[in-house]
């Protein structure tokens, strides 16, 4: 019994996700299908790439991750199957696997061309149903990605938003994702903060507001107070205890975040 | 292991769907339950009927489709179990199976009367839990619909919105569904367009805007440009590349859509 | 094969729920995971407690219910595993099991301290992934809660909002939950109404509007008309046929509801 996860921007108002599951179960009745997330902002490939990177490690080895955030459906973009150290990935070739390429997770990539594995006639608007779900279903029955097409080394990679260094003690990053609670997840990792050697702590600034230090838990602050914390995916997060930091700070995806390490006390 | 799909207007803010799954698994622990869609507009029987028609073919034969969009719950409306060429259907008798009757999918219908299969006491407001889920659970264990009640030929059928023909080259249809991306799905099928003999292409008009031809993919147009395409369920769709056509055109469910076949070039 | 249900305030815009499922399946590949509901209002422990109480009886005996509504994550609050007459419960110690304590469902409670069952390093912000999902996964493989920590009798209980009696014929309660359809679910049970001895029926008042009697079904009223009915969880509900009572009455969570039993006819 193999797990297949689904990560899409299909939302929950349509039967798109349900139909994909029907196709998968028609191919592999024993597949264990898990909804990873269907709330990716429409056509937001970078957001999906980030959410996938935060998630895949928590699934058993060999899990097949099916990603359908696909603004180029029906056009010239290719379809991919990738074999990673930890899992398998089936996705359009639009950069949605970029974080996995960057981290070294992905080892081999094949471009989907084998018509025998697709649902015919292939539609112009729903390759999740006609291309990616069938390939994931077949892959969950039997490992090995080569039967789906030719190996390729030229797949699309997004330019990932990395924090900029300003001198030895300052990083300027940005908000990558706003979660359901209004927490603002940045692209600044705990490791990058440590590299600033913050012996006397840090300050975090966003939208003209500056917060001191990293909190140990949300509830260390009073309800509605904003602070910074190391989030569950290893990235710096801005939060407001029991409130939405996004709303309080009027900040969203792309907003700039500045981290400054406080130096040793200067002698006068 | 039999698949049971769930199609409801219950949304995701309440445990209604979860409770139905508990009831089903109590009856058949081996049922494979798939959420088809829970985002049907509240009490919108016609929308549910359309979404079911777009979906059932993609599930394995013998799948049980459980539909609970049920404004008449607790009143005089009956409950149905239907046997189709492809699947089984459990639903209130309010027209939600109308497309399946119209296409010939459904072969036999039984009115649910056998009290032994229901959850007692049957509530006045949640037959999804007390009537339809138990019946679907039992049906998934053993085929045969006759044990649930008497055969009936008088079930409710909705008047389905069909496009009107205006002369030999014009069809006037309407928007049946707006999907998550703001794509406007019409009730005009690809076959109906072909029957206009559009040797020189078609024009599609909605809300005073006219689009020429059918696109091969969304991304043939510039971002934000509107166009028409043959959608994945076989119906004409109006879209805007990477934007919401519903918002751009201020069009929603019920809006009129006009398709005109361009004739042969006239000789002057 | 054991069922694990998930009840959270995680919504559907993030992969939180999917990640928890990955962790569970890594521990017990045969677990049958059911989404009970992820639409609890953010950090609303009382709402989650109420929804759990309305739901657990509909799952097979021995089901593991995992509840993650957890404003105190990463702080001083403890984690619990509880054994009940009907099911098992894994949750933060913040009162989310209060209804189950009040009804006598819960028999024994253990405070989670056994590090061996957790996912390390335990994050400061996502104990659903690092504490509660792993414990639920292990519990679904083998019964017995004592291996997770020490028994405790001092877990947090919320003060549950109970209706106030005003004389022998009047109850004043409040709205506990607004469902997807805008139905207003009160904290007044059918049993409490019966105890008023309403030989000549009742009147129900909310927001200056008074309704007479209990309806037998929604559709006994005209579309848009408001009425009262005994809901599927055994509580009095205010509804509007085919409309949202919440919107029509401008009433929400916490609004006061007055039930008055009409006495015997007085002799003049």
mmCIF file of C-alpha atoms in Angstrom, chain C residues 31-176:
data_model
loop_
_atom_site.group_PDB
_atom_site.id
_atom_site.type_symbol
_atom_site.label_atom_id
_atom_site.label_comp_id
_atom_site.label_asym_id
_atom_site.label_seq_id
_atom_site.Cartn_x
_atom_site.Cartn_y
_atom_site.Cartn_z
ATOM 1 C CA UNK C 31 -4.521 3.705 10.275
ATOM 2 C CA UNK C 32 -7.785 4.879 8.731
ATOM 3 C CA UNK C 33 -7.693 8.656 9.075
ATOM 4 C CA UNK C 34 -10.939 10.655 8.948
ATOM 5 C CA UNK C 35 -11.193 14.445 8.884
ATOM 6 C CA UNK C 36 -13.793 15.277 11.498
ATOM 7 C CA UNK C 37 -13.566 19.031 10.923
ATOM 8 C CA UNK C 38 -10.795 21.583 10.379
ATOM 9 C CA UNK C 39 -13.035 24.639 10.336
ATOM 10 C CA UNK C 40 -13.061 25.371 14.069
ATOM 11 C CA UNK C 41 -12.653 29.126 14.540
ATOM 12 C CA UNK C 42 -8.988 29.859 15.238
ATOM 13 C CA UNK C 43 -8.105 29.088 18.886
ATOM 14 C CA UNK C 44 -11.765 28.520 19.815
ATOM 15 C CA UNK C 45 -11.405 25.720 22.352
ATOM 16 C CA UNK C 46 -15.040 25.813 23.470
ATOM 17 C CA UNK C 47 -16.364 25.453 19.920
ATOM 18 C CA UNK C 48 -14.094 22.468 19.324
ATOM 19 C CA UNK C 49 -15.243 20.922 22.615
ATOM 20 C CA UNK C 50 -18.861 21.254 21.541
ATOM 21 C CA UNK C 51 -18.314 19.848 18.048
ATOM 22 C CA UNK C 52 -16.416 16.862 19.435
ATOM 23 C CA UNK C 53 -19.272 16.148 21.832
ATOM 24 C CA UNK C 54 -21.757 16.174 18.930
ATOM 25 C CA UNK C 55 -19.651 13.741 16.903
ATOM 26 C CA UNK C 56 -17.776 11.055 18.820
ATOM 27 C CA UNK C 57 -20.779 8.745 19.351
ATOM 28 C CA UNK C 58 -21.131 8.262 15.597
ATOM 29 C CA UNK C 59 -17.743 6.545 15.274
ATOM 30 C CA UNK C 60 -17.048 2.907 16.050
ATOM 31 C CA UNK C 61 -15.935 2.049 19.573
ATOM 32 C CA UNK C 62 -12.217 2.426 20.066
ATOM 33 C CA UNK C 63 -11.814 5.236 17.553
ATOM 34 C CA UNK C 64 -8.963 7.613 18.418
ATOM 35 C CA UNK C 65 -10.036 11.261 18.297
ATOM 36 C CA UNK C 66 -7.162 13.684 17.839
ATOM 37 C CA UNK C 67 -8.000 17.302 18.675
ATOM 38 C CA UNK C 68 -5.609 20.136 17.930
ATOM 39 C CA UNK C 69 -7.016 23.522 18.862
ATOM 40 C CA UNK C 70 -4.084 24.757 20.780
ATOM 41 C CA UNK C 71 -3.486 28.444 21.516
ATOM 42 C CA UNK C 72 -1.029 27.465 24.269
ATOM 43 C CA UNK C 73 1.259 25.395 22.010
ATOM 44 C CA UNK C 74 4.884 25.450 23.080
ATOM 45 C CA UNK C 75 4.071 26.987 26.465
ATOM 46 C CA UNK C 76 3.243 25.474 29.841
ATOM 47 C CA UNK C 77 0.046 23.637 28.934
ATOM 48 C CA UNK C 78 0.238 19.872 29.060
ATOM 49 C CA UNK C 79 -0.772 17.224 26.546
ATOM 50 C CA UNK C 80 -3.330 14.541 27.354
ATOM 51 C CA UNK C 81 -4.363 11.054 26.313
ATOM 52 C CA UNK C 82 -7.736 9.970 27.634
ATOM 53 C CA UNK C 83 -9.584 6.682 27.613
ATOM 54 C CA UNK C 84 -13.357 6.933 27.369
ATOM 55 C CA UNK C 85 -16.288 4.541 27.418
ATOM 56 C CA UNK C 86 -16.627 4.951 23.673
ATOM 57 C CA UNK C 87 -13.349 6.271 22.283
ATOM 58 C CA UNK C 88 -9.838 7.522 22.925
ATOM 59 C CA UNK C 89 -8.844 11.178 22.925
ATOM 60 C CA UNK C 90 -5.507 12.895 22.308
ATOM 61 C CA UNK C 91 -5.520 16.649 22.914
ATOM 62 C CA UNK C 92 -3.879 19.606 24.607
ATOM 63 C CA UNK C 93 -4.917 20.107 28.236
ATOM 64 C CA UNK C 94 -6.896 23.280 27.646
ATOM 65 C CA UNK C 95 -10.466 22.222 28.284
ATOM 66 C CA UNK C 96 -11.249 20.886 24.828
ATOM 67 C CA UNK C 97 -12.471 17.630 26.455
ATOM 68 C CA UNK C 98 -14.750 19.454 28.927
ATOM 69 C CA UNK C 99 -18.050 18.179 27.525
ATOM 70 C CA UNK C 100 -16.716 14.620 27.629
ATOM 71 C CA UNK C 101 -15.711 15.032 31.264
ATOM 72 C CA UNK C 102 -19.139 16.504 32.063
ATOM 73 C CA UNK C 103 -21.042 13.648 30.418
ATOM 74 C CA UNK C 104 -19.002 10.899 32.042
ATOM 75 C CA UNK C 105 -17.562 9.698 28.724
ATOM 76 C CA UNK C 106 -13.982 9.998 29.954
ATOM 77 C CA UNK C 107 -12.732 7.460 32.453
ATOM 78 C CA UNK C 108 -8.981 7.897 32.739
ATOM 79 C CA UNK C 109 -6.528 10.594 31.730
ATOM 80 C CA UNK C 110 -2.778 10.467 31.308
ATOM 81 C CA UNK C 111 -0.447 13.427 30.901
ATOM 82 C CA UNK C 112 1.881 12.964 27.937
ATOM 83 C CA UNK C 113 5.484 12.884 29.143
ATOM 84 C CA UNK C 114 7.090 9.860 27.437
ATOM 85 C CA UNK C 115 9.607 11.448 25.089
ATOM 86 C CA UNK C 116 10.077 8.204 23.184
ATOM 87 C CA UNK C 117 6.730 8.629 21.435
ATOM 88 C CA UNK C 118 7.330 12.187 20.220
ATOM 89 C CA UNK C 119 8.860 13.527 17.031
ATOM 90 C CA UNK C 120 12.184 15.175 17.840
ATOM 91 C CA UNK C 121 13.152 17.965 17.894
ATOM 92 C CA UNK C 122 9.745 19.027 19.214
ATOM 93 C CA UNK C 123 8.937 22.407 17.675
ATOM 94 C CA UNK C 124 7.595 25.405 19.597
ATOM 95 C CA UNK C 125 4.643 25.978 17.303
ATOM 96 C CA UNK C 126 3.337 22.668 15.907
ATOM 97 C CA UNK C 127 2.670 20.020 18.548
ATOM 98 C CA UNK C 128 -0.040 18.611 16.303
ATOM 99 C CA UNK C 129 2.836 17.261 14.219
ATOM 100 C CA UNK C 130 5.422 16.572 16.909
ATOM 101 C CA UNK C 131 3.364 15.420 19.910
ATOM 102 C CA UNK C 132 -0.302 14.666 19.243
ATOM 103 C CA UNK C 133 -0.098 12.962 15.833
ATOM 104 C CA UNK C 134 2.694 10.587 16.943
ATOM 105 C CA UNK C 135 0.846 9.686 20.153
ATOM 106 C CA UNK C 136 -2.372 9.056 18.206
ATOM 107 C CA UNK C 137 -0.455 6.955 15.699
ATOM 108 C CA UNK C 138 1.064 4.777 18.423
ATOM 109 C CA UNK C 139 -2.254 4.499 20.277
ATOM 110 C CA UNK C 140 -3.955 3.339 17.064
ATOM 111 C CA UNK C 141 -1.488 0.464 16.840
ATOM 112 C CA UNK C 142 -1.902 -0.758 20.370
ATOM 113 C CA UNK C 143 -4.394 0.180 23.084
ATOM 114 C CA UNK C 144 -3.402 1.266 26.573
ATOM 115 C CA UNK C 145 -2.682 4.823 27.531
ATOM 116 C CA UNK C 146 -0.347 4.335 30.497
ATOM 117 C CA UNK C 147 2.836 4.084 28.470
ATOM 118 C CA UNK C 148 2.449 7.755 27.447
ATOM 119 C CA UNK C 149 2.838 9.176 30.977
ATOM 120 C CA UNK C 150 1.384 9.465 34.465
ATOM 121 C CA UNK C 151 -2.308 9.411 35.273
ATOM 122 C CA UNK C 152 -3.669 12.801 36.268
ATOM 123 C CA UNK C 153 -6.942 14.009 37.764
ATOM 124 C CA UNK C 154 -6.249 17.716 37.492
ATOM 125 C CA UNK C 155 -6.860 18.466 33.834
ATOM 126 C CA UNK C 156 -8.378 21.752 32.737
ATOM 127 C CA UNK C 157 -12.197 21.996 32.540
ATOM 128 C CA UNK C 158 -13.971 24.906 30.906
ATOM 129 C CA UNK C 159 -17.014 26.435 32.508
ATOM 130 C CA UNK C 160 -19.620 25.264 30.018
ATOM 131 C CA UNK C 161 -22.336 27.736 29.083
ATOM 132 C CA UNK C 162 -25.549 26.210 30.477
ATOM 133 C CA UNK C 163 -29.004 27.737 30.108
ATOM 134 C CA UNK C 164 -30.332 29.677 33.092
ATOM 135 C CA UNK C 165 -33.747 28.914 34.505
ATOM 136 C CA UNK C 166 -36.045 31.882 35.128
ATOM 137 C CA UNK C 167 -38.979 30.598 37.141
ATOM 138 C CA UNK C 168 -40.567 27.259 36.231
ATOM 139 C CA UNK C 169 -41.388 27.985 32.609
ATOM 140 C CA UNK C 170 -38.505 29.968 31.126
ATOM 141 C CA UNK C 171 -34.988 29.047 30.025
ATOM 142 C CA UNK C 172 -32.404 31.551 28.794
ATOM 143 C CA UNK C 173 -29.623 29.982 26.795
ATOM 144 C CA UNK C 174 -27.249 31.106 24.081
ATOM 145 C CA UNK C 175 -25.972 30.308 20.599
ATOM 146 C CA UNK C 176 -23.045 27.873 20.747
#
